[in-house]
Amino acid sequence: MSEADKVEHVKYSKEKGGLAWITLNRPDRRNAILGNHQEFATVSKVVDYLHASDDDKDVRVTVLTGAGKSFCAGADFKGPKSGEEVGQHPIGTRGIDYANPENVDDTRQFFYHGFTRKICEISNVRKPTIAMVNGTAAGVGMDLALHCDIRIGCENSHFMAYHGVAQIIENGGSYYLPKMVGLGRALEFAYTNELTADTAYQWGLLNHLVKSSEMRSFTRNLCQRIAKQPPLVQWISKRIMRAALDSSLETTMVMTSNAAGILQSSEDSKEAKRAFAAKREPVFKGK
């Protein structure tokens, strides 16, 4: 990724060991997002960086987090600060200028195709993703966390939906939340809009709940454990398990049977057997 592809309000960095960080970087606005689907808007850049991680052979895990004391406070109704650039709205495939809709259906098209589907791309990236929820995740911020594979929280984590602007849980949240915590609990959240770190962990929304001072070291340790396992197994497991959310047992068994045959002939499978026989650590290459 070139320096020209980067923006200040969303940082992208890499560490040794296969870890990439995507950091929402507007701490003075509690990392509220900029824009919607403009080329430099927050969600667009998060997705761009995730695709860059997917294409980078040196990256094994990507962590999404926020600078300062918040994860993401949702939409920024104050608008961009001086010097912040979000770029241009693209023109729709039917020639509609979604930046200047002529009717309510144009607005719906703009929201769904230009924003909701962009957020949903997060769940479709190949490699493992972790949301390190270091503070409040409100509205779109909660959506971003729900689309990641794993969520790590601390005592400062707090989840809120769109109740403050009289809207329902959007952008995939109404799909993933009941599957993660159960229908009754998801509806309780929809009725109250209150979800503390302790409750989120008890309900299963957070995979791990750690002290804020230990979040980064805990996350790095988890990423190291992930990086030791065969990449192909992780990528295919992710695709099958996410597809299984909407599939039958029979369909899922067919997918796993097909995948097993593919993995058996991979270089990583052969390396695993050689390493086991030699009693050494395997070196996986995702091939």
Short mmCIF file of C-alpha atoms in Angstrom, two decimals:
data_model
loop_
_atom_site.label_atom_id
_atom_site.label_comp_id
_atom_site.label_asym_id
_atom_site.label_seq_id
_atom_site.Cartn_x
_atom_site.Cartn_y
_atom_site.Cartn_z
CA MET A 1 0.00 0.00 0.00
CA SER A 2 1.41 3.39 -1.00
CA GLU A 3 1.48 6.44 1.25
CA ALA A 4 -0.98 8.10 -1.14
CA ASP A 5 -3.58 5.49 -0.20
CA LYS A 6 -3.47 6.40 3.49
CA VAL A 7 -5.48 8.97 5.44
CA GLU A 8 -4.92 10.50 8.88
CA HIS A 9 -8.37 9.69 10.28
CA VAL A 10 -7.84 5.92 9.76
CA LYS A 11 -4.32 4.64 10.46
CA TYR A 12 -2.84 1.46 9.00
CA SER A 13 0.30 -0.17 10.35
CA LYS A 14 2.00 -3.57 10.50
CA GLU A 15 4.11 -5.41 13.06
CA LYS A 16 6.43 -8.37 12.88
CA GLY A 17 4.67 -11.67 13.39
CA GLY A 18 1.90 -11.09 10.86
CA LEU A 19 -0.18 -8.50 12.72
CA ALA A 20 -1.79 -5.48 11.05
CA TRP A 21 -3.54 -2.65 12.91
CA ILE A 22 -6.37 -0.49 11.60
CA THR A 23 -6.92 2.39 14.02
CA LEU A 24 -9.82 4.85 13.85
CA ASN A 25 -7.91 8.06 14.53
CA ARG A 26 -10.20 10.91 15.56
CA PRO A 27 -9.85 10.73 19.36
CA ASP A 28 -11.11 14.29 19.87
CA ARG A 29 -14.39 13.21 18.21
CA ARG A 30 -14.35 9.79 19.96
CA ASN A 31 -13.44 8.27 16.58
CA ALA A 32 -16.81 9.10 15.04
CA ILE A 33 -16.82 8.11 11.38
CA LEU A 34 -16.46 10.53 8.48
CA GLY A 35 -18.76 10.33 5.46
CA ASN A 36 -20.40 7.22 4.13
CA HIS A 37 -19.12 5.73 0.87
CA GLN A 38 -16.87 8.45 -0.45
CA GLU A 39 -13.41 7.28 -1.46
CA PHE A 40 -11.75 8.57 1.75
CA ALA A 41 -14.68 8.04 4.12
CA THR A 42 -13.98 6.05 7.29
CA VAL A 43 -15.77 2.83 6.36
CA SER A 44 -14.36 2.90 2.82
CA LYS A 45 -10.82 3.21 4.17
CA VAL A 46 -11.34 0.46 6.77
CA VAL A 47 -12.47 -1.86 3.99
CA ASP A 48 -9.60 -0.77 1.72
CA TYR A 49 -7.10 -1.54 4.48
CA LEU A 50 -8.70 -4.92 5.17
CA HIS A 51 -8.37 -5.82 1.50
CA ALA A 52 -4.74 -4.68 1.61
CA SER A 53 -4.17 -7.02 4.57
CA ASP A 54 -5.86 -9.83 2.70
CA ASP A 55 -3.50 -9.35 -0.23
CA ASP A 56 -0.37 -9.01 1.92
CA LYS A 57 1.39 -12.37 2.35
CA ASP A 58 3.08 -11.10 5.52
CA VAL A 59 -0.21 -10.36 7.34
CA ARG A 60 -1.99 -13.13 9.21
CA VAL A 61 -4.43 -11.21 11.47
CA THR A 62 -5.91 -7.70 11.32
CA VAL A 63 -7.02 -5.81 14.44
CA LEU A 64 -9.52 -2.94 14.27
CA THR A 65 -9.46 -0.50 17.20
CA GLY A 66 -9.83 3.16 18.14
CA ALA A 67 -7.34 5.81 19.22
CA GLY A 68 -7.75 7.26 22.70
CA LYS A 69 -10.55 6.19 25.02
CA SER A 70 -13.27 5.25 22.48
CA PHE A 71 -13.64 2.56 19.86
CA CYS A 72 -16.09 4.45 17.64
CA ALA A 73 -18.89 6.80 18.68
CA GLY A 74 -20.86 6.27 15.47
CA ALA A 75 -21.67 8.94 12.91
CA ASP A 76 -20.21 12.43 13.30
CA PHE A 77 -23.13 14.82 13.01
CA LYS A 78 -20.76 17.78 13.31
CA GLY A 79 -19.20 16.95 9.98
CA PRO A 80 -15.53 17.04 8.96
CA LYS A 81 -13.02 19.23 10.77
CA SER A 82 -10.91 21.69 8.85
CA GLY A 83 -8.51 19.81 6.63
CA GLU A 84 -10.36 16.48 6.75
CA GLU A 85 -11.11 15.10 3.29
CA VAL A 86 -13.60 12.35 2.43
CA GLY A 87 -13.51 12.56 -1.36
CA GLN A 88 -16.36 12.30 -3.83
CA HIS A 89 -19.57 10.27 -3.95
CA PRO A 90 -19.48 7.73 -6.77
CA ILE A 91 -22.30 7.71 -9.29
CA GLY A 92 -24.63 4.71 -9.03
CA THR A 93 -24.70 1.90 -11.60
CA ARG A 94 -28.05 3.17 -12.93
CA GLY A 95 -26.72 6.67 -13.40
CA ILE A 96 -28.20 7.96 -10.13
CA ASP A 97 -26.21 10.56 -8.28
CA TYR A 98 -26.65 9.25 -4.75
CA ALA A 99 -25.17 12.44 -3.34
CA ASN A 100 -28.19 14.32 -4.73
CA PRO A 101 -31.12 11.86 -4.66
CA GLU A 102 -34.31 12.83 -6.44
CA ASN A 103 -36.68 10.61 -4.41
CA VAL A 104 -36.87 8.44 -1.30
CA ASP A 105 -36.00 5.26 -3.22
CA ASP A 106 -32.80 6.86 -4.45
CA THR A 107 -31.98 7.55 -0.80
CA ARG A 108 -32.66 3.91 0.09
CA GLN A 109 -30.48 2.73 -2.79
CA PHE A 110 -27.71 5.06 -1.68
CA PHE A 111 -27.82 3.84 1.91
CA TYR A 112 -27.95 0.15 1.08
CA HIS A 113 -25.50 -0.07 -1.81
CA GLY A 114 -23.21 2.74 -0.75
CA PHE A 115 -22.96 2.15 2.98
CA THR A 116 -24.55 -1.03 4.36
CA ARG A 117 -22.97 -3.31 1.76
CA LYS A 118 -19.62 -1.62 2.29
CA ILE A 119 -19.71 -2.46 6.02
CA CYS A 120 -20.74 -6.04 5.24
CA GLU A 121 -17.53 -6.47 3.25
CA ILE A 122 -15.73 -6.64 6.59
CA SER A 123 -17.22 -10.07 7.33
CA ASN A 124 -16.22 -11.32 3.87
CA VAL A 125 -12.48 -10.70 4.06
CA ARG A 126 -10.47 -13.90 4.01
CA LYS A 127 -8.13 -13.56 6.98
CA PRO A 128 -9.02 -13.43 10.70
CA THR A 129 -10.19 -10.08 12.05
CA ILE A 130 -10.34 -8.87 15.65
CA ALA A 131 -12.20 -5.85 17.04
CA MET A 132 -10.28 -4.54 20.06
CA VAL A 133 -13.16 -2.57 21.60
CA ASN A 134 -11.24 -0.20 23.87
CA GLY A 135 -14.23 2.01 24.70
CA THR A 136 -17.69 2.96 23.47
CA ALA A 137 -18.89 1.28 20.27
CA ALA A 138 -22.03 3.16 19.23
CA GLY A 139 -24.15 2.87 16.10
CA VAL A 140 -21.82 2.24 13.19
CA GLY A 141 -19.07 1.53 15.71
CA MET A 142 -21.03 -1.42 17.04
CA ASP A 143 -21.69 -2.58 13.47
CA LEU A 144 -17.96 -2.55 12.71
CA ALA A 145 -17.26 -4.68 15.78
CA LEU A 146 -20.04 -7.18 15.03
CA HIS A 147 -18.70 -7.85 11.54
CA CYS A 148 -15.26 -8.79 12.88
CA ASP A 149 -14.57 -12.44 13.76
CA ILE A 150 -13.49 -11.88 17.37
CA ARG A 151 -14.21 -9.09 19.87
CA ILE A 152 -11.99 -8.21 22.84
CA GLY A 153 -13.30 -5.76 25.44
CA CYS A 154 -12.24 -4.08 28.66
CA GLU A 155 -13.95 -2.33 31.58
CA ASN A 156 -14.41 0.75 29.36
CA SER A 157 -16.25 -1.11 26.58
CA HIS A 158 -19.85 -0.10 26.06
CA PHE A 159 -22.24 -0.90 23.22
CA MET A 160 -25.05 1.33 21.93
CA ALA A 161 -27.23 1.12 18.83
CA TYR A 162 -29.12 3.86 16.96
CA HIS A 163 -31.78 4.63 19.55
CA GLY A 164 -30.45 8.15 20.04
CA VAL A 165 -31.45 9.01 16.48
CA ALA A 166 -34.66 6.92 16.64
CA GLN A 167 -33.43 4.19 14.32
CA ILE A 168 -33.23 0.39 14.46
CA ILE A 169 -30.04 -1.68 14.63
CA GLU A 170 -28.72 -1.53 11.08
CA ASN A 171 -25.87 -2.60 8.79
CA GLY A 172 -25.93 -6.29 9.67
CA GLY A 173 -26.38 -5.80 13.41
CA SER A 174 -29.95 -7.14 13.41
CA TYR A 175 -28.61 -10.26 11.69
CA TYR A 176 -25.50 -11.01 13.73
CA LEU A 177 -26.61 -9.95 17.22
CA PRO A 178 -29.39 -12.58 17.67
CA LYS A 179 -27.03 -15.27 16.38
CA MET A 180 -24.32 -14.25 18.82
CA VAL A 181 -26.33 -13.69 22.00
CA GLY A 182 -29.73 -15.31 21.34
CA LEU A 183 -33.03 -13.76 20.29
CA GLY A 184 -34.26 -12.85 23.77
CA ARG A 185 -31.09 -11.01 24.70
CA ALA A 186 -30.86 -9.28 21.32
CA LEU A 187 -34.41 -8.01 21.75
CA GLU A 188 -33.66 -6.87 25.28
CA PHE A 189 -30.82 -4.79 23.89
CA ALA A 190 -33.10 -3.48 21.13
CA TYR A 191 -35.61 -2.40 23.78
CA THR A 192 -33.15 -0.81 26.21
CA ASN A 193 -30.03 0.20 24.21
CA GLU A 194 -27.83 -0.65 27.19
CA LEU A 195 -24.99 -3.14 27.04
CA THR A 196 -22.06 -2.83 29.42
CA ALA A 197 -18.78 -4.68 29.10
CA ASP A 198 -19.70 -7.24 31.77
CA THR A 199 -23.08 -7.97 30.18
CA ALA A 200 -21.59 -8.17 26.69
CA TYR A 201 -19.09 -10.74 27.93
CA GLN A 202 -21.71 -12.76 29.84
CA TRP A 203 -23.92 -12.81 26.75
CA GLY A 204 -21.09 -13.91 24.46
CA LEU A 205 -20.82 -10.74 22.39
CA LEU A 206 -17.28 -10.26 23.68
CA ASN A 207 -14.95 -13.25 23.32
CA HIS A 208 -12.65 -11.88 26.01
CA LEU A 209 -12.89 -9.24 28.74
CA VAL A 210 -9.54 -7.97 30.02
CA LYS A 211 -8.17 -4.94 31.84
CA SER A 212 -7.71 -1.90 29.63
CA SER A 213 -4.03 -1.77 30.57
CA GLU A 214 -3.61 -5.33 29.27
CA MET A 215 -5.69 -5.13 26.08
CA ARG A 216 -2.89 -4.59 23.61
CA SER A 217 -0.60 -7.28 25.05
CA PHE A 218 -3.52 -9.73 25.31
CA THR A 219 -4.50 -9.03 21.69
CA ARG A 220 -0.93 -9.47 20.47
CA ASN A 221 -0.68 -12.78 22.33
CA LEU A 222 -3.92 -14.01 20.75
CA CYS A 223 -2.68 -12.96 17.31
CA GLN A 224 0.55 -14.87 17.87
CA ARG A 225 -1.44 -18.00 18.71
CA ILE A 226 -3.51 -17.53 15.56
CA ALA A 227 -0.40 -17.01 13.42
CA LYS A 228 1.01 -20.39 14.47
CA GLN A 229 -1.86 -22.29 12.83
CA PRO A 230 -2.22 -23.19 9.12
CA PRO A 231 -3.59 -20.16 7.21
CA LEU A 232 -5.61 -22.24 4.73
CA VAL A 233 -7.42 -23.98 7.58
CA GLN A 234 -8.36 -20.61 9.07
CA TRP A 235 -9.50 -19.07 5.81
CA ILE A 236 -11.63 -22.03 4.79
CA SER A 237 -13.04 -22.52 8.30
CA LYS A 238 -14.11 -18.89 8.35
CA ARG A 239 -15.83 -19.13 4.98
CA ILE A 240 -17.64 -22.38 5.86
CA MET A 241 -18.76 -21.30 9.35
CA ARG A 242 -20.10 -17.98 8.11
CA ALA A 243 -21.91 -19.72 5.26
CA ALA A 244 -23.25 -22.32 7.72
CA LEU A 245 -25.18 -19.58 9.55
CA ASP A 246 -27.65 -19.73 6.68
CA SER A 247 -27.18 -23.37 5.64
CA SER A 248 -28.43 -26.79 6.66
CA LEU A 249 -26.39 -29.48 8.40
CA GLU A 250 -26.25 -31.47 5.15
CA THR A 251 -24.94 -28.50 3.15
CA THR A 252 -22.34 -27.75 5.80
CA MET A 253 -21.15 -31.36 5.82
CA VAL A 254 -20.75 -31.26 2.04
CA MET A 255 -18.69 -28.06 2.31
CA THR A 256 -16.41 -29.52 4.99
CA SER A 257 -15.96 -32.77 3.06
CA ASN A 258 -14.95 -30.87 -0.06
CA ALA A 259 -12.61 -28.64 1.94
CA ALA A 260 -10.95 -31.62 3.63
CA GLY A 261 -9.92 -33.05 0.28
CA ILE A 262 -8.47 -29.72 -0.85
CA LEU A 263 -6.53 -29.19 2.38
CA GLN A 264 -5.15 -32.73 2.32
CA SER A 265 -3.23 -31.97 -0.86
CA SER A 266 -1.91 -28.57 0.30
CA GLU A 267 1.77 -27.83 0.99
CA ASP A 268 0.85 -26.80 4.53
CA SER A 269 -0.68 -30.22 5.19
CA LYS A 270 2.52 -31.92 4.08
CA GLU A 271 4.59 -29.52 6.20
CA ALA A 272 2.44 -30.26 9.26
CA LYS A 273 3.13 -33.98 8.89
CA ARG A 274 6.87 -33.43 8.38
CA ALA A 275 7.08 -31.14 11.41
CA PHE A 276 5.15 -33.60 13.57
CA ALA A 277 7.46 -36.45 12.59
CA ALA A 278 10.56 -34.30 13.20
CA LYS A 279 9.17 -32.92 16.48
CA ARG A 280 9.66 -29.30 15.39
CA GLU A 281 7.51 -26.23 14.87
CA PRO A 282 5.89 -26.20 11.41
CA VAL A 283 6.42 -23.31 9.00
CA PHE A 284 3.15 -22.64 7.19
CA LYS A 285 2.94 -20.60 3.97
CA GLY A 286 -0.76 -20.65 3.15
CA LYS A 287 -0.23 -22.86 0.09
#
